[in-house]
mmCIF file of C-alpha atoms in Angstrom:
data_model
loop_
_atom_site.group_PDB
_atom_site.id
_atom_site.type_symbol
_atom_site.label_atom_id
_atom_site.label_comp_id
_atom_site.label_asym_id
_atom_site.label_seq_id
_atom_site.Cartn_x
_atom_site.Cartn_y
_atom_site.Cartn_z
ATOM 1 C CA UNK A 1 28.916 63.588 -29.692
ATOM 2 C CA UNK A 2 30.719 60.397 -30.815
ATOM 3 C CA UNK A 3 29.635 57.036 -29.256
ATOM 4 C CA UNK A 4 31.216 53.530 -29.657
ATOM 5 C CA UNK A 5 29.360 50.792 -28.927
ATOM 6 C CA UNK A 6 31.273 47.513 -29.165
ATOM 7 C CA UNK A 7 29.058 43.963 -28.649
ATOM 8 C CA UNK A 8 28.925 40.849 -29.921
ATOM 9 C CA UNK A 9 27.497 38.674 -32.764
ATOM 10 C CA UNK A 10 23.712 38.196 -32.122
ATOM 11 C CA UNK A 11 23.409 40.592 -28.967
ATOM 12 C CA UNK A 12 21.385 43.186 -31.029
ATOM 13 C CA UNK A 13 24.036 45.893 -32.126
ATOM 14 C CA UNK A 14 21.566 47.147 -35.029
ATOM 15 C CA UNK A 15 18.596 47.136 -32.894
ATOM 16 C CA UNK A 16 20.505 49.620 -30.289
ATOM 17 C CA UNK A 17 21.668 51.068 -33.996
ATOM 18 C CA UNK A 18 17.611 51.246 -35.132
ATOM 19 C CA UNK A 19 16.299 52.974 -31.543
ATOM 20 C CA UNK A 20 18.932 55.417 -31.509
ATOM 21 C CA UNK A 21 17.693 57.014 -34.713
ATOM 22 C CA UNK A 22 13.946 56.480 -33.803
ATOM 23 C CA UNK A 23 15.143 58.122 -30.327
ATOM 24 C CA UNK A 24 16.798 61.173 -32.455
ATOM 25 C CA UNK A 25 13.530 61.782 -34.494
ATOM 26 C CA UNK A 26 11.208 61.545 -31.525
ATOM 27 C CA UNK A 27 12.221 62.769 -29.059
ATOM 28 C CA UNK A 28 15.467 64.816 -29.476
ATOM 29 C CA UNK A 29 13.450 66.489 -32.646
ATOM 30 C CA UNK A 30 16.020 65.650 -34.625
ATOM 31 C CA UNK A 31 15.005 66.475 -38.511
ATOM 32 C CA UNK A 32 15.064 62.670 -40.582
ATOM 33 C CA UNK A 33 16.687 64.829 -43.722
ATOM 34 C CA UNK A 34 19.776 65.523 -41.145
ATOM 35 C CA UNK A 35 20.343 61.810 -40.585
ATOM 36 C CA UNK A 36 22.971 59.148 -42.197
ATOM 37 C CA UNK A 37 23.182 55.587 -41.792
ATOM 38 C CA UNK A 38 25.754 52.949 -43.341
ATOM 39 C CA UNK A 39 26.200 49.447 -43.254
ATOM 40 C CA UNK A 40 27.383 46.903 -45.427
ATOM 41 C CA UNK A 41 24.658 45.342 -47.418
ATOM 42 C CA UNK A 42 21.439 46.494 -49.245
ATOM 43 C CA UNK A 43 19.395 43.831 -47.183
ATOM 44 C CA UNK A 44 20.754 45.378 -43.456
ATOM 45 C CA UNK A 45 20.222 48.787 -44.570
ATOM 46 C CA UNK A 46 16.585 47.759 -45.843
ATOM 47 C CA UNK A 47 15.715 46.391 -42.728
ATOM 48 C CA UNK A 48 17.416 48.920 -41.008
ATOM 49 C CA UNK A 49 14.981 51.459 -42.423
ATOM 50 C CA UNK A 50 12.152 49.080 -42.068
ATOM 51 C CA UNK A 51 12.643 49.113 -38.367
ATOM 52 C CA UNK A 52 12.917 53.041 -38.324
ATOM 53 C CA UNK A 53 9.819 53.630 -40.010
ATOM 54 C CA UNK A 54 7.776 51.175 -37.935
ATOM 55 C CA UNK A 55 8.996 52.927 -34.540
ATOM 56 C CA UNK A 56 7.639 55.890 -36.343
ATOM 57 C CA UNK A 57 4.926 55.696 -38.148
ATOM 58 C CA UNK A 58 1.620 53.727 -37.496
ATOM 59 C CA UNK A 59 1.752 50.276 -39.694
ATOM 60 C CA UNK A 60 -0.419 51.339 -42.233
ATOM 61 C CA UNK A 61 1.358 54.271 -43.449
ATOM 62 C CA UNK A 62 4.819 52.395 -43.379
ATOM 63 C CA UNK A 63 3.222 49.960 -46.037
ATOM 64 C CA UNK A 64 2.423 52.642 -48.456
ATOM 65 C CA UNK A 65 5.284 54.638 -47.875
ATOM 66 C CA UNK A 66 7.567 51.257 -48.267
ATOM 67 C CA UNK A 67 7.569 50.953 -51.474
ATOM 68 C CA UNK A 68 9.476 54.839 -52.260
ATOM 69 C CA UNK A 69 11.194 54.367 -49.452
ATOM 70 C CA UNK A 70 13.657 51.176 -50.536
ATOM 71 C CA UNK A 71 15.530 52.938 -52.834
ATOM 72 C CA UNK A 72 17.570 55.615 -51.465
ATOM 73 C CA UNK A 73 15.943 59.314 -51.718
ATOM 74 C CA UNK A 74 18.378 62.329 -51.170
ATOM 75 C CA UNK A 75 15.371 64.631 -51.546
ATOM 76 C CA UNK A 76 12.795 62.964 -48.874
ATOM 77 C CA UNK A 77 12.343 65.029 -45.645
ATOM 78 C CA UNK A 78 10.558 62.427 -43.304
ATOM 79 C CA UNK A 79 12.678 59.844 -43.817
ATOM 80 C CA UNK A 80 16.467 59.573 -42.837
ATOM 81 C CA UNK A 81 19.336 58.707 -45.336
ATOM 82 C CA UNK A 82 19.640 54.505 -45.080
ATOM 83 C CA UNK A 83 22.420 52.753 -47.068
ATOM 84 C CA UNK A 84 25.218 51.001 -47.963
ATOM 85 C CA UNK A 85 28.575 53.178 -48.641
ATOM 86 C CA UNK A 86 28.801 52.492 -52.297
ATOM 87 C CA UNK A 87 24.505 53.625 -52.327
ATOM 88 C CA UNK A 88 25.351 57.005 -50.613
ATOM 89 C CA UNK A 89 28.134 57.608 -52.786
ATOM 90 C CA UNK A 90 26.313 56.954 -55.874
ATOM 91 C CA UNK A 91 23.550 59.471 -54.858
ATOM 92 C CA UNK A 92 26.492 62.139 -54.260
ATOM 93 C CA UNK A 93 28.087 61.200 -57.256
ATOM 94 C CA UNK A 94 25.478 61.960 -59.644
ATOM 95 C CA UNK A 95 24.970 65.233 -58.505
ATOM 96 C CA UNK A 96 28.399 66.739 -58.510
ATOM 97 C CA UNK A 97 30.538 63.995 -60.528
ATOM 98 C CA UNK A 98 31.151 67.220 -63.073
ATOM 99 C CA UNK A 99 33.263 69.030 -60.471
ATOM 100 C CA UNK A 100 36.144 65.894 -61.016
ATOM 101 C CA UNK A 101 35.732 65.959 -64.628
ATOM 102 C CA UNK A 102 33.369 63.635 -65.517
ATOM 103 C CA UNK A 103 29.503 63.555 -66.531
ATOM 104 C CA UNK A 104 27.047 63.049 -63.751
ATOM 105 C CA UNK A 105 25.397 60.725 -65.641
ATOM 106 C CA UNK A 106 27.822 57.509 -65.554
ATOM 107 C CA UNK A 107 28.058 54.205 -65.648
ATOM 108 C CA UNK A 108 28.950 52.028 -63.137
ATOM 109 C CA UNK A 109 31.334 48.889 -64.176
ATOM 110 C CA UNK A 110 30.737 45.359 -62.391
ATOM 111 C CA UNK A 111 33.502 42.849 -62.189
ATOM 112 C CA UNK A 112 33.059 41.462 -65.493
ATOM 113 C CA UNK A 113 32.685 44.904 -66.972
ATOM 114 C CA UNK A 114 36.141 45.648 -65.249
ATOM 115 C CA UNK A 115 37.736 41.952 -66.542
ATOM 116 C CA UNK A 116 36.584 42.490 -69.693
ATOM 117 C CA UNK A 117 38.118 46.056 -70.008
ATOM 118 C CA UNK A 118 41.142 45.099 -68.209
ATOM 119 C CA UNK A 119 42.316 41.876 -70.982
ATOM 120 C CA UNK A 120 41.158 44.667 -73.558
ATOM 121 C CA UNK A 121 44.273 46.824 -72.219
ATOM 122 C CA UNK A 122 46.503 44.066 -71.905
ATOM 123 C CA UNK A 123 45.831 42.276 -74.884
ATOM 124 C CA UNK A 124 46.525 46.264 -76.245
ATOM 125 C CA UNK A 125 49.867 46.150 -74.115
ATOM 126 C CA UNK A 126 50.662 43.040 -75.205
ATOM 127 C CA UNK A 127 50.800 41.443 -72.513
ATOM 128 C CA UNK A 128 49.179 37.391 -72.139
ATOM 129 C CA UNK A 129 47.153 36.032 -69.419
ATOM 130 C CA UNK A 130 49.600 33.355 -69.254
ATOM 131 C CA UNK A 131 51.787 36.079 -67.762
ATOM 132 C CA UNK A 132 49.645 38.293 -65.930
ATOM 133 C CA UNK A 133 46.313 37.161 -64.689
ATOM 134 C CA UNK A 134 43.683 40.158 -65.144
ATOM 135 C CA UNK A 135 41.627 39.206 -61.982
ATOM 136 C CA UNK A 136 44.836 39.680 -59.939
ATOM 137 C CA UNK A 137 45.735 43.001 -61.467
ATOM 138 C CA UNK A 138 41.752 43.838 -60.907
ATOM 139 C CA UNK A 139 42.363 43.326 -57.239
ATOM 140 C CA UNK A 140 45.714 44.993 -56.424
ATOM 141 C CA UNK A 141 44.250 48.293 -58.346
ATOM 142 C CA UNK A 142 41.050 47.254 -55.916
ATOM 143 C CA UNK A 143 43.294 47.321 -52.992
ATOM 144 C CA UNK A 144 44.973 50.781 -54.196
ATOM 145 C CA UNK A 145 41.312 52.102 -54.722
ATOM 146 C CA UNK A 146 40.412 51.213 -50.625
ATOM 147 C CA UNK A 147 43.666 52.822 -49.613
ATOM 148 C CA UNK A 148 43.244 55.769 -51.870
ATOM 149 C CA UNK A 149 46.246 55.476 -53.404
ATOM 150 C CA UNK A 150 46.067 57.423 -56.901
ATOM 151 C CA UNK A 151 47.994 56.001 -59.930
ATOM 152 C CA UNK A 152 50.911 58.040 -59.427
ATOM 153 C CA UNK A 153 50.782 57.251 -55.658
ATOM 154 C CA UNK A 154 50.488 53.659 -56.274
ATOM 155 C CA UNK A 155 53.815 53.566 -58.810
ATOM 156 C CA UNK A 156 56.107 55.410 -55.458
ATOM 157 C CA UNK A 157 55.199 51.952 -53.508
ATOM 158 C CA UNK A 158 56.107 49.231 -56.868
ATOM 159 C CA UNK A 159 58.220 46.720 -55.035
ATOM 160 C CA UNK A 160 58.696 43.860 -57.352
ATOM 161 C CA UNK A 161 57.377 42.697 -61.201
ATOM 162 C CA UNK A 162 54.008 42.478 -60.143
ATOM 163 C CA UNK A 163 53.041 45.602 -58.458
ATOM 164 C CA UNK A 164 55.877 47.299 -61.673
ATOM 165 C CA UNK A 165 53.268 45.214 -63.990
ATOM 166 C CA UNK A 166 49.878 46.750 -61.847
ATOM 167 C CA UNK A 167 51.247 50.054 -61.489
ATOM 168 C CA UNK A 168 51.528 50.274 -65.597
ATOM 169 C CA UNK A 169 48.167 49.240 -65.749
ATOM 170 C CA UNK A 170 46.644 50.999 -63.219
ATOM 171 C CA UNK A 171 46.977 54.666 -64.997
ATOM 172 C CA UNK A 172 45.416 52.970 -68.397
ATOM 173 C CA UNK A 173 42.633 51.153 -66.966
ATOM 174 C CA UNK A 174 41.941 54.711 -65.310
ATOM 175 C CA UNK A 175 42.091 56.898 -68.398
ATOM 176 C CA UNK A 176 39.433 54.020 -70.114
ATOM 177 C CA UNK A 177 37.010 53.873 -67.636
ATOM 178 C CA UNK A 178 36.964 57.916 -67.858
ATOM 179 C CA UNK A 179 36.969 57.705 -71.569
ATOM 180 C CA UNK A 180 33.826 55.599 -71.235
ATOM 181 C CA UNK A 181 32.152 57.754 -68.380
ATOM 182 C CA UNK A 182 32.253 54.771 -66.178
ATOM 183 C CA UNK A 183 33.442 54.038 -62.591
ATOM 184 C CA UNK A 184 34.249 50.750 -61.263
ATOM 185 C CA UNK A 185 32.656 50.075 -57.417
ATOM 186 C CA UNK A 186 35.859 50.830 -55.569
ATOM 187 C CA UNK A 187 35.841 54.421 -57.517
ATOM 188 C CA UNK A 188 32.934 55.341 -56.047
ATOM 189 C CA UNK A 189 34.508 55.737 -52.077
ATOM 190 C CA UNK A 190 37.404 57.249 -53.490
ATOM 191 C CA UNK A 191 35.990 59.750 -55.734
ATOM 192 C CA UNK A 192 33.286 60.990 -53.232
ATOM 193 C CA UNK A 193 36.457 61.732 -50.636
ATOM 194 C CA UNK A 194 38.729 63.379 -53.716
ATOM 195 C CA UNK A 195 35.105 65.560 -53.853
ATOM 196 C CA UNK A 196 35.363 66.794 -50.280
ATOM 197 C CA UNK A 197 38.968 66.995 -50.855
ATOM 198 C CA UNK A 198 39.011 69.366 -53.996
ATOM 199 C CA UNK A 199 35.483 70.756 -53.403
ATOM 200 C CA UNK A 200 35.360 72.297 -48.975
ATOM 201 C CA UNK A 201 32.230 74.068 -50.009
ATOM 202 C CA UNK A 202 30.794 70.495 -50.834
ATOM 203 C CA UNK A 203 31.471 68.958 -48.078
ATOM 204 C CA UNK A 204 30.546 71.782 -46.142
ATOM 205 C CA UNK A 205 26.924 71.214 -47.973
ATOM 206 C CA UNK A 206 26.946 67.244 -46.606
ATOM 207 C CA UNK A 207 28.633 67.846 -43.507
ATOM 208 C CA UNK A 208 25.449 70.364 -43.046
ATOM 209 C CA UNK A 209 22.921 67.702 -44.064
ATOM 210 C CA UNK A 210 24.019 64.661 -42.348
ATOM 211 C CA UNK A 211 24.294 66.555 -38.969
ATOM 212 C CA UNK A 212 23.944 62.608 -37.132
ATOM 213 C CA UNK A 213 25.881 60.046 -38.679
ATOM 214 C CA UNK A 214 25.585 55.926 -37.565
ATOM 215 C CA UNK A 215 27.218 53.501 -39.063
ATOM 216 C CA UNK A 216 26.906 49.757 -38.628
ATOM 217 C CA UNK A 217 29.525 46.574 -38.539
ATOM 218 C CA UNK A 218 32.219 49.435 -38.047
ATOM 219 C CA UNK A 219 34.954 46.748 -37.890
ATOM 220 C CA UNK A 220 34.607 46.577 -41.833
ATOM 221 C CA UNK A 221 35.399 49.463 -42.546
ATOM 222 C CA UNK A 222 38.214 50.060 -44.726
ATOM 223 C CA UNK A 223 40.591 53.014 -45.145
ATOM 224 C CA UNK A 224 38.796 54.628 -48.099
ATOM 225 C CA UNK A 225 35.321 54.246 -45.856
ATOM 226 C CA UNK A 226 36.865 55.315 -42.364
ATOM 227 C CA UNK A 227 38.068 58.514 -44.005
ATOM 228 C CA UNK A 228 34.891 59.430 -46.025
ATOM 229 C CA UNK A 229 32.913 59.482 -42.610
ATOM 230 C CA UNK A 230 35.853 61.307 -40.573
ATOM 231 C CA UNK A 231 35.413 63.921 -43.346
ATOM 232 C CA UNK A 232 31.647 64.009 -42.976
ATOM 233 C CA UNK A 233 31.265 63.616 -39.254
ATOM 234 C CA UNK A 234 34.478 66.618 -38.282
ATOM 235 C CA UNK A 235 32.405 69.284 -37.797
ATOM 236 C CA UNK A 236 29.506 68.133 -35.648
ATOM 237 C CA UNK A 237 30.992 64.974 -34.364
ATOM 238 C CA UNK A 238 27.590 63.202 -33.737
ATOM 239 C CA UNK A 239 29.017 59.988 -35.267
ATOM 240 C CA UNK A 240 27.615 56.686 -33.607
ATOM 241 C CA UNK A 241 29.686 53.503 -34.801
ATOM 242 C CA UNK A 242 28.651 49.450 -33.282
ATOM 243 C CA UNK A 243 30.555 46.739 -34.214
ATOM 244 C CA UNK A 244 32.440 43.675 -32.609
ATOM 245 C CA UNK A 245 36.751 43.897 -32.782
ATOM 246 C CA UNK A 246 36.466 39.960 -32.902
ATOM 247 C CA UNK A 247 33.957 39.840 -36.139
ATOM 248 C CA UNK A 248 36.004 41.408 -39.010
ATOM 249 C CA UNK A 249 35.414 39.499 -42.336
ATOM 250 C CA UNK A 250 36.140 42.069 -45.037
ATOM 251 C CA UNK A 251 40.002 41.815 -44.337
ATOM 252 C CA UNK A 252 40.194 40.495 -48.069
ATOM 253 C CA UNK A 253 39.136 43.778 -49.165
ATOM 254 C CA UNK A 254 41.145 46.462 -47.150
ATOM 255 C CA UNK A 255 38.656 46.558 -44.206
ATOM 256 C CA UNK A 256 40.917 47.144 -41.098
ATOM 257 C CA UNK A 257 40.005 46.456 -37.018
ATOM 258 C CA UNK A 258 42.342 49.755 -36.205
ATOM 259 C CA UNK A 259 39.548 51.821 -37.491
ATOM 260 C CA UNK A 260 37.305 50.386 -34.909
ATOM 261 C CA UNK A 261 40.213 50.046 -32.049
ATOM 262 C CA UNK A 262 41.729 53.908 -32.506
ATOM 263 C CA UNK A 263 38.211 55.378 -32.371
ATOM 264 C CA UNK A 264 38.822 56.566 -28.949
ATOM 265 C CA UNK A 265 42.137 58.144 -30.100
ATOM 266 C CA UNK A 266 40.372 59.644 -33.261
ATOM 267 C CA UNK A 267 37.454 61.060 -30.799
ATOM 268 C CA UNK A 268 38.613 61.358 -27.455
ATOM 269 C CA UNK A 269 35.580 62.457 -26.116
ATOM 270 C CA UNK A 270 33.524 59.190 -27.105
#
């Protein structure tokens, strides 16, 4: 069932995280390939699954199976699922990115990728960076992306020149990165929960596989993320969140505390 466990900075939230999952395996016989864990960074959910592997496995066979085991393997059975959001999404991206249109195999745009691409358009628009600065426009569409606000969705909330300016960008800067078969990194949230969204027999298939679902520095989480793992954990409801309501630092980039305060309203048995 759904657990919150809310604890300070230092006091060893992704060690009680770590256990949990080593506690699963061992001795609740819980299958590793029916496992998910998030977090925030590719160096927490390393060590993350550096800790798991040591509970479980005698030291020399975590050193040879290290090495295969950074990089994120949908297809391993021992081992359980251990990412960040955007690494997960990737993996389920490029196996069903064909059922929104696209190719599975994409390319995914960094920020100067996306700056670059975004003064093409305006410079195409005519419009000067003297009137409109490109990183801004990057970050309101960024903001949009989080709170899964399509194009169209985006233009009903417009409320002065700028957001008029964004929301007649938005819709082009869209249609590029599709002509080029590319996403930018806040796509990859949003078009992993338009999957489940158009696709129930999809995310049937994931809410299957990831049976157990933990994620880490829950706090962070922004609107985009929190509904991705509602989606994934509805049907089983084994979702186990940690994270500290006074510790929030991804504010700048949609993350929200409500998602970590209403998780008793969202799961009333926690």
């Amino acid at each position: 069932g759904p657990v919150l466990i809310l604890a300070g900075a230092g006091s060893g939230k992704t060690r009680a995280l770590t256990h949990r999952i080593a506690y699963l395996m061992a001795e609740r016989e819980v299958k590793p390939f029916n496992i998910l864990a998030v977090t925030f960074t590719n160096k927490a959910a390393g060590e993350m699954k550096r800790r798991i592997m040591e509970m479980m496995y005698a030291k020399k066979k975590v050193e040879v199976m290290w090495e295969s085991a950074k990089s994120i393997n949908f297809n391993r059975k021992d081992l359980p699922v251990v990412g960040t959001f955007h690494s997960v999404c990737v993996q389920i991206l490029r196996r069903h990115l064909h059922l929104l249109g696209y190719e599975d195999r994409f390319a995914i745009y960094d920020d100067t990728d996306s700056q670059v691409l975004m003064k093409t358009i305006m410079k195409d628009l005519g419009i000067t960076k003297e009137k409109l600065n490109p990183k801004a426009v990057l970050g309101a569409i960024a903001g949009a992306k989080n709170a899964l606000l399509t194009p169209e969705e985006y233009t009903r909330q417009m409320h002065n020149s700028f957001t008029e300016q964004v929301a007649r960008l938005y819709p082009v800067y869209q249609k590029r990165l599709a002509q080029n078969q590319a996403l930018d990194f806040d796509d990859l949230i949003m078009k992993v929960v338009q999957l489940f969204e158009q696709q129930p027999e999809i995310l049937s298939e994931y809410q299957e596989r990831f049976k157990y679902i933990s994620v880490d520095e829950y706090q962070d989480t922004n609107h985009a993320q929190y509904v991705m793992i509602k989606m994934l954990a509805e049907k089983y409801r084994n979702l186990c969140v940690v994270g500290d309501d006074w510790q929030s630092i991804y504010s700048w980039r949609g993350a929200t505390m409500r998602n970590i305060l209403d998780f008793e309203k969202d799961y009333p048995e926690a």
